[in-house]
Amino acid sequence: MPLSCLPQRFVVLLLTAGLIPMALAQEARVHTVDVEREAIEETIELTGSVVAPRTANLSSDVEGRIADLHVSLGDNVEDDQTLLVIDDAEIEQQARAADAQYTEAQAELDEARRLLDEARQLGEGQNIARSELRQRENAVAMAEAVLERRDAERERLSTQLARHRLKAPFTGMITQRNIEVGEWSSPGNELLTLVDLERLRLDIAVPLSLYSRMDDADLKVRLPGDPSWRSAHTLARVPREDDASRQFLLRAALDDAPPLLPGMSVRARLQLSGEQGPTVPRDALIRRPDGNISLWLVRQDGDTWRAEQRRVTTGPSQDGTTAILDGVSPGDRVVVEGNQRLEDGQRLILEDE
């Protein structure tokens, strides 16, 4: 049917439709950059907690009534400080008796030695029988044995008396008290809990896949209520026995630590050096509704530049630059401006030429 026989509005529509492919084929003005080869630092956000390197649940190995309690909850104590005393009246009496017996045995030994010296002096002049000399020598030996036995008993009671006093094994804070004066304590009962607050550490759970990349990692930590990120250094990397967790324990310490308490939660940021690879400006990437990411490459066709869409796999980003794991190579040219409405094969005018 001739166009003259069609209504005018249909003619206009047909003419307009015929112009669409022509519009798509029009040249687009774009800005481009070359794909660079560089390493992108990867930042990993993690969480952790403040832990004490030493926590002791203190108990006594003797039985008895609590006679004195020298600490309260929250008290700071020094190493070897007496924390409590279990009733030691009976053992103290035995210790005093042992001291007296030791003193008596020492006096008997001194007397036996004096008599032996006297006999030896008389023996030089043949004024004492040989049997008497041997008897006095035996008396000295017996007195020495008695003194040694009394000394051992005295030391035993002294040790037992010391066990009635519970002392701090290190400097720290009393965080739990489970006993009061007058209560009965049995061996093994947890009486006090002591926590070392001088060398608090940070325990951070890190994905096991990062274990081999930790040598040059930079660690920063943010504490509750503190807006700043503080530098920290690694003390140990400890694999966990539970393989299902797919994590390892990173134990760290702050370089300049403010007051901390065990149990505080922390945020950690690991900066890992990446491998050398292709990188592009973030503006070159186009995120599709289906989740795919692509960019536009610039290909030369004789004297003409044309657009080529390329789907890519991205890696970490840093300062507006993104690592490309798959899809482009260093030296490729990509569009960074004017890349929103391009079509495959469309002719391009490079504004940066």
Tab-separated table of C-alpha atoms in Angstrom:
chain	number	residue	atom	x	y	z
A	1	MET	CA	0.000	0.000	0.000
A	2	PRO	CA	1.467	3.393	-0.913
A	3	LEU	CA	2.317	5.733	1.956
A	4	SER	CA	-0.032	8.317	0.441
A	5	CYS	CA	-2.947	6.016	1.198
A	6	LEU	CA	-2.074	5.695	4.923
A	7	PRO	CA	-3.239	8.088	7.618
A	8	GLN	CA	-0.697	10.803	8.315
A	9	ARG	CA	-0.056	9.758	11.940
A	10	PHE	CA	0.888	6.216	10.855
A	11	VAL	CA	3.326	7.643	8.356
A	12	VAL	CA	4.966	9.676	11.096
A	13	LEU	CA	5.253	6.592	13.331
A	14	LEU	CA	6.874	4.534	10.592
A	15	LEU	CA	9.349	7.256	9.802
A	16	THR	CA	10.185	7.640	13.489
A	17	ALA	CA	10.693	3.898	13.905
A	18	GLY	CA	13.065	3.890	10.991
A	19	LEU	CA	15.194	6.508	12.706
A	20	ILE	CA	15.786	4.406	15.856
A	21	PRO	CA	18.568	2.199	14.443
A	22	MET	CA	20.151	5.322	13.034
A	23	ALA	CA	20.149	6.913	16.497
A	24	LEU	CA	21.747	3.820	18.000
A	25	ALA	CA	24.442	3.982	15.412
A	26	GLN	CA	25.303	7.570	16.209
A	27	GLU	CA	28.733	8.213	17.628
A	28	ALA	CA	28.972	8.607	21.417
A	29	ARG	CA	31.434	10.901	23.108
A	30	VAL	CA	33.248	9.162	25.986
A	31	HIS	CA	36.241	9.509	28.280
A	32	THR	CA	38.561	6.539	28.669
A	33	VAL	CA	41.508	5.329	30.742
A	34	ASP	CA	43.955	2.471	30.386
A	35	VAL	CA	43.667	-0.544	32.668
A	36	GLU	CA	46.542	-0.301	35.156
A	37	ARG	CA	48.478	-3.055	36.882
A	38	GLU	CA	48.850	-2.478	40.623
A	39	ALA	CA	48.215	-4.020	44.022
A	40	ILE	CA	45.031	-3.107	45.849
A	41	GLU	CA	44.981	-3.295	49.628
A	42	GLU	CA	42.041	-5.296	50.898
A	43	THR	CA	40.307	-4.138	54.082
A	44	ILE	CA	38.600	-6.781	56.224
A	45	GLU	CA	36.214	-5.747	59.005
A	46	LEU	CA	36.262	-8.063	62.044
A	47	THR	CA	35.105	-8.175	65.648
A	48	GLY	CA	36.864	-9.283	68.793
A	49	SER	CA	37.010	-8.894	72.544
A	50	VAL	CA	39.388	-7.856	75.303
A	51	VAL	CA	40.730	-10.802	77.295
A	52	ALA	CA	43.011	-11.169	80.294
A	53	PRO	CA	46.183	-13.225	79.787
A	54	ARG	CA	45.846	-14.693	83.271
A	55	THR	CA	42.743	-15.500	85.281
A	56	ALA	CA	43.094	-17.580	88.444
A	57	ASN	CA	40.298	-19.233	90.415
A	58	LEU	CA	41.988	-19.406	93.810
A	59	SER	CA	41.364	-22.198	96.291
A	60	SER	CA	43.052	-23.616	99.371
A	61	ASP	CA	44.318	-27.152	99.845
A	62	VAL	CA	43.596	-27.108	103.606
A	63	GLU	CA	40.287	-27.369	105.396
A	64	GLY	CA	39.067	-24.939	108.000
A	65	ARG	CA	37.097	-21.858	108.979
A	66	ILE	CA	37.854	-18.516	107.315
A	67	ALA	CA	39.441	-16.479	110.103
A	68	ASP	CA	40.446	-13.330	108.178
A	69	LEU	CA	39.457	-11.979	104.767
A	70	HIS	CA	41.629	-9.101	103.598
A	71	VAL	CA	40.103	-8.301	100.189
A	72	SER	CA	36.789	-7.218	98.706
A	73	LEU	CA	35.325	-7.390	95.231
A	74	GLY	CA	37.201	-5.006	92.908
A	75	ASP	CA	40.302	-4.680	95.089
A	76	ASN	CA	43.669	-4.410	93.369
A	77	VAL	CA	46.253	-6.684	94.959
A	78	GLU	CA	49.984	-7.194	94.599
A	79	ASP	CA	51.893	-10.365	93.881
A	80	ASP	CA	52.334	-12.505	97.054
A	81	GLN	CA	49.865	-10.381	99.041
A	82	THR	CA	47.890	-12.313	101.700
A	83	LEU	CA	44.239	-12.465	100.633
A	84	LEU	CA	42.690	-14.569	103.402
A	85	VAL	CA	43.619	-16.707	106.393
A	86	ILE	CA	42.090	-20.049	107.324
A	87	ASP	CA	41.919	-20.668	111.075
A	88	ASP	CA	45.420	-21.733	112.078
A	89	ALA	CA	45.275	-21.607	115.889
A	90	GLU	CA	45.841	-25.342	116.340
A	91	ILE	CA	48.616	-25.626	113.793
A	92	GLU	CA	50.263	-22.512	115.233
A	93	GLN	CA	50.353	-24.120	118.688
A	94	GLN	CA	51.949	-27.201	117.179
A	95	ALA	CA	54.486	-24.988	115.414
A	96	ARG	CA	55.406	-23.233	118.677
A	97	ALA	CA	55.796	-26.598	120.400
A	98	ALA	CA	58.021	-27.783	117.560
A	99	ASP	CA	60.172	-24.667	117.930
A	100	ALA	CA	60.572	-25.376	121.642
A	101	GLN	CA	61.480	-28.999	120.984
A	102	TYR	CA	64.026	-27.896	118.406
A	103	THR	CA	65.596	-25.488	120.921
A	104	GLU	CA	65.715	-28.265	123.523
A	105	ALA	CA	67.318	-30.684	121.062
A	106	GLN	CA	69.904	-28.062	120.126
A	107	ALA	CA	70.801	-27.615	123.796
A	108	GLU	CA	71.133	-31.386	124.293
A	109	LEU	CA	73.401	-31.602	121.256
A	110	ASP	CA	75.557	-28.767	122.553
A	111	GLU	CA	75.904	-30.558	125.906
A	112	ALA	CA	76.746	-33.880	124.255
A	113	ARG	CA	79.431	-32.203	122.170
A	114	ARG	CA	80.879	-30.512	125.269
A	115	LEU	CA	81.108	-33.837	127.086
A	116	LEU	CA	82.725	-35.452	124.045
A	117	ASP	CA	85.323	-32.686	123.807
A	118	GLU	CA	86.027	-33.097	127.517
A	119	ALA	CA	86.482	-36.864	127.147
A	120	ARG	CA	88.850	-36.431	124.231
A	121	GLN	CA	90.979	-34.022	126.235
A	122	LEU	CA	91.112	-36.467	129.138
A	123	GLY	CA	91.817	-39.350	126.797
A	124	GLU	CA	95.042	-37.744	125.671
A	125	GLY	CA	96.346	-38.268	129.208
A	126	GLN	CA	94.899	-41.814	129.417
A	127	ASN	CA	92.558	-40.620	132.186
A	128	ILE	CA	89.305	-41.966	130.616
A	129	ALA	CA	88.282	-45.398	129.405
A	130	ARG	CA	87.936	-45.996	125.661
A	131	SER	CA	84.357	-47.273	126.212
A	132	GLU	CA	83.403	-43.996	127.853
A	133	LEU	CA	84.751	-42.076	124.866
A	134	ARG	CA	82.704	-44.214	122.470
A	135	GLN	CA	79.595	-43.710	124.621
A	136	ARG	CA	79.966	-39.952	124.440
A	137	GLU	CA	80.513	-40.108	120.674
A	138	ASN	CA	77.278	-42.108	120.342
A	139	ALA	CA	75.472	-39.542	122.488
A	140	VAL	CA	76.513	-36.779	120.084
A	141	ALA	CA	75.335	-38.793	117.072
A	142	MET	CA	71.976	-39.451	118.725
A	143	ALA	CA	71.589	-35.784	119.673
A	144	GLU	CA	72.348	-34.755	116.079
A	145	ALA	CA	69.695	-37.167	114.796
A	146	VAL	CA	67.133	-35.837	117.265
A	147	LEU	CA	67.931	-32.266	116.266
A	148	GLU	CA	67.553	-33.115	112.570
A	149	ARG	CA	64.193	-34.765	113.261
A	150	ARG	CA	63.005	-31.774	115.301
A	151	ASP	CA	64.103	-29.427	112.510
A	152	ALA	CA	62.185	-31.429	109.894
A	153	GLU	CA	59.058	-31.345	112.063
A	154	ARG	CA	59.438	-27.615	112.533
A	155	GLU	CA	59.741	-27.071	108.765
A	156	ARG	CA	56.724	-29.308	108.097
A	157	LEU	CA	54.552	-27.336	110.491
A	158	SER	CA	55.850	-24.042	109.110
A	159	THR	CA	54.865	-25.124	105.606
A	160	GLN	CA	51.467	-26.268	106.821
A	161	LEU	CA	50.982	-22.979	108.645
A	162	ALA	CA	51.806	-21.057	105.442
A	163	ARG	CA	49.183	-23.084	103.565
A	164	HIS	CA	46.540	-21.557	105.836
A	165	ARG	CA	47.285	-18.222	104.166
A	166	LEU	CA	46.023	-17.769	100.614
A	167	LYS	CA	48.309	-15.403	98.691
A	168	ALA	CA	48.007	-13.710	95.304
A	169	PRO	CA	50.018	-15.548	92.616
A	170	PHE	CA	50.309	-12.332	90.576
A	171	THR	CA	49.288	-8.679	90.580
A	172	GLY	CA	45.682	-8.134	89.563
A	173	MET	CA	42.100	-7.400	90.583
A	174	ILE	CA	39.682	-9.477	92.635
A	175	THR	CA	36.717	-9.984	90.309
A	176	GLN	CA	34.835	-12.599	92.327
A	177	ARG	CA	34.568	-13.468	96.026
A	178	ASN	CA	32.733	-16.637	97.015
A	179	ILE	CA	33.484	-16.784	100.758
A	180	GLU	CA	32.905	-14.774	103.928
A	181	VAL	CA	34.589	-14.690	107.338
A	182	GLY	CA	33.357	-17.557	109.495
A	183	GLU	CA	32.408	-19.830	106.610
A	184	TRP	CA	33.958	-23.262	106.229
A	185	SER	CA	36.346	-23.893	103.375
A	186	SER	CA	37.167	-27.299	101.966
A	187	PRO	CA	40.080	-28.148	99.661
A	188	GLY	CA	39.276	-27.293	96.051
A	189	ASN	CA	36.539	-24.757	96.797
A	190	GLU	CA	36.872	-21.684	94.556
A	191	LEU	CA	37.240	-18.863	97.057
A	192	LEU	CA	38.422	-15.895	94.960
A	193	THR	CA	38.949	-15.031	91.298
A	194	LEU	CA	41.982	-12.939	90.380
A	195	VAL	CA	42.401	-11.303	86.950
A	196	ASP	CA	45.607	-9.810	85.564
A	197	LEU	CA	44.746	-6.354	84.194
A	198	GLU	CA	48.279	-5.243	83.346
A	199	ARG	CA	48.700	-7.083	80.048
A	200	LEU	CA	45.228	-7.291	78.524
A	201	ARG	CA	45.039	-8.760	75.037
A	202	LEU	CA	42.670	-8.657	72.079
A	203	ASP	CA	41.278	-11.908	70.698
A	204	ILE	CA	39.961	-11.588	67.141
A	205	ALA	CA	38.398	-14.341	65.018
A	206	VAL	CA	39.804	-14.222	61.473
A	207	PRO	CA	38.749	-16.312	58.442
A	208	LEU	CA	41.162	-19.178	57.921
A	209	SER	CA	41.577	-18.201	54.261
A	210	LEU	CA	43.548	-15.126	55.375
A	211	TYR	CA	46.077	-17.037	57.502
A	212	SER	CA	48.860	-17.014	54.900
A	213	ARG	CA	48.376	-13.300	54.170
A	214	MET	CA	48.912	-12.061	57.718
A	215	ASP	CA	52.676	-11.498	57.606
A	216	ASP	CA	52.411	-7.959	56.215
A	217	ALA	CA	48.913	-7.189	57.485
A	218	ASP	CA	48.232	-3.863	59.164
A	219	LEU	CA	45.874	-4.137	62.148
A	220	LYS	CA	43.835	-1.313	63.617
A	221	VAL	CA	41.304	-1.522	66.432
A	222	ARG	CA	38.395	0.650	67.494
A	223	LEU	CA	37.202	0.565	71.101
A	224	PRO	CA	33.685	1.246	72.398
A	225	GLY	CA	33.064	4.980	72.732
A	226	ASP	CA	36.300	5.855	70.925
A	227	PRO	CA	35.908	7.189	67.360
A	228	SER	CA	39.574	6.736	66.480
A	229	TRP	CA	41.264	3.652	65.047
A	230	ARG	CA	44.280	2.608	67.124
A	231	SER	CA	47.270	0.659	65.856
A	232	ALA	CA	47.797	-2.844	67.211
A	233	HIS	CA	50.400	-5.535	66.692
A	234	THR	CA	50.006	-9.286	66.393
A	235	LEU	CA	51.202	-11.486	69.253
A	236	ALA	CA	50.146	-14.892	67.973
A	237	ARG	CA	48.087	-16.694	65.335
A	238	VAL	CA	46.436	-19.741	66.836
A	239	PRO	CA	44.587	-22.309	64.686
A	240	ARG	CA	41.398	-23.533	66.301
A	241	GLU	CA	40.772	-27.202	66.980
A	242	ASP	CA	37.226	-26.904	65.613
A	243	ASP	CA	37.818	-27.108	61.858
A	244	ALA	CA	34.148	-26.369	61.169
A	245	SER	CA	34.605	-22.768	62.281
A	246	ARG	CA	36.949	-22.021	59.359
A	247	GLN	CA	38.599	-19.412	61.571
A	248	PHE	CA	41.801	-18.902	63.515
A	249	LEU	CA	42.444	-16.831	66.616
A	250	LEU	CA	44.448	-13.652	66.182
A	251	ARG	CA	45.823	-12.474	69.521
A	252	ALA	CA	46.968	-8.858	69.460
A	253	ALA	CA	47.909	-5.963	71.722
A	254	LEU	CA	47.359	-2.239	71.316
A	255	ASP	CA	50.481	-0.158	70.766
A	256	ASP	CA	49.093	2.615	72.985
A	257	ALA	CA	46.329	1.159	75.112
A	258	PRO	CA	43.845	3.231	77.115
A	259	PRO	CA	42.239	1.672	80.208
A	260	LEU	CA	40.603	-1.605	79.209
A	261	LEU	CA	38.497	-4.232	80.915
A	262	PRO	CA	38.135	-7.916	80.065
A	263	GLY	CA	35.002	-8.634	78.082
A	264	MET	CA	34.932	-5.346	76.172
A	265	SER	CA	33.991	-5.797	72.520
A	266	VAL	CA	36.185	-4.251	69.834
A	267	ARG	CA	36.040	-3.681	66.115
A	268	ALA	CA	39.103	-4.630	64.116
A	269	ARG	CA	40.217	-3.660	60.645
A	270	LEU	CA	42.782	-5.734	58.763
A	271	GLN	CA	44.506	-4.168	55.783
A	272	LEU	CA	46.011	-6.847	53.569
A	273	SER	CA	48.379	-6.259	50.689
A	274	GLY	CA	46.904	-7.633	47.475
A	275	GLU	CA	48.676	-9.214	44.530
A	276	GLN	CA	49.569	-7.190	41.442
A	277	GLY	CA	46.737	-7.287	38.914
A	278	PRO	CA	44.457	-5.268	36.602
A	279	THR	CA	42.684	-2.293	38.179
A	280	VAL	CA	40.126	0.201	36.863
A	281	PRO	CA	38.439	3.319	38.252
A	282	ARG	CA	35.199	2.537	40.028
A	283	ASP	CA	33.314	4.767	37.540
A	284	ALA	CA	34.116	2.289	34.773
A	285	LEU	CA	31.943	-0.390	36.378
A	286	ILE	CA	28.258	-0.837	35.609
A	287	ARG	CA	26.186	-2.899	38.022
A	288	ARG	CA	23.302	-4.731	36.376
A	289	PRO	CA	19.934	-5.488	38.027
A	290	ASP	CA	20.769	-9.206	37.924
A	291	GLY	CA	23.864	-8.598	40.052
A	292	ASN	CA	26.389	-8.921	37.254
A	293	ILE	CA	29.074	-6.283	36.785
A	294	SER	CA	30.359	-5.167	33.413
A	295	LEU	CA	32.343	-2.386	31.771
A	296	TRP	CA	32.860	-1.011	28.284
A	297	LEU	CA	36.091	-1.706	26.466
A	298	VAL	CA	37.252	0.486	23.597
A	299	ARG	CA	38.339	-1.453	20.495
A	300	GLN	CA	39.899	0.058	17.386
A	301	ASP	CA	38.293	-0.885	14.072
A	302	GLY	CA	40.503	0.683	11.418
A	303	ASP	CA	40.190	4.410	11.968
A	304	THR	CA	37.119	3.967	14.159
A	305	TRP	CA	36.760	3.314	17.875
A	306	ARG	CA	33.929	0.999	18.903
A	307	ALA	CA	32.377	-0.062	22.238
A	308	GLU	CA	32.550	-3.648	23.466
A	309	GLN	CA	30.727	-4.712	26.598
A	310	ARG	CA	32.694	-7.033	28.883
A	311	ARG	CA	31.454	-8.842	31.973
A	312	VAL	CA	34.043	-8.785	34.780
A	313	THR	CA	34.704	-10.229	38.216
A	314	THR	CA	35.748	-7.603	40.736
A	315	GLY	CA	38.039	-7.788	43.737
A	316	PRO	CA	38.743	-5.353	46.575
A	317	SER	CA	38.503	-1.577	46.153
A	318	GLN	CA	40.657	1.214	47.491
A	319	ASP	CA	40.474	4.991	47.007
A	320	GLY	CA	38.110	4.786	44.038
A	321	THR	CA	40.046	2.003	42.284
A	322	THR	CA	38.814	-1.590	41.976
A	323	ALA	CA	40.800	-4.739	41.278
A	324	ILE	CA	39.537	-6.854	38.365
A	325	LEU	CA	39.993	-10.572	38.904
A	326	ASP	CA	38.740	-11.665	35.499
A	327	GLY	CA	37.633	-9.993	32.264
A	328	VAL	CA	40.310	-7.428	31.347
A	329	SER	CA	44.077	-7.169	31.080
A	330	PRO	CA	46.518	-4.353	31.827
A	331	GLY	CA	46.705	-2.024	28.840
A	332	ASP	CA	43.051	-2.463	27.832
A	333	ARG	CA	41.141	0.787	27.401
A	334	VAL	CA	37.866	1.255	29.296
A	335	VAL	CA	35.175	3.943	29.302
A	336	VAL	CA	34.808	5.933	32.537
A	337	GLU	CA	32.418	8.704	31.358
A	338	GLY	CA	29.518	8.334	28.964
A	339	ASN	CA	29.200	4.598	29.554
A	340	GLN	CA	25.566	4.433	30.675
A	341	ARG	CA	23.778	4.206	27.293
A	342	LEU	CA	26.284	2.501	25.036
A	343	GLU	CA	25.555	-0.410	22.715
A	344	ASP	CA	27.874	-3.164	21.527
A	345	GLY	CA	29.701	-2.047	18.399
A	346	GLN	CA	28.675	1.592	18.747
A	347	ARG	CA	31.128	4.078	17.259
A	348	LEU	CA	32.899	6.226	19.815
A	349	ILE	CA	34.534	9.619	19.879
A	350	LEU	CA	37.283	9.632	22.503
A	351	GLU	CA	37.325	12.984	24.255
A	352	ASP	CA	40.740	12.216	25.739
A	353	GLU	CA	42.392	11.580	22.359
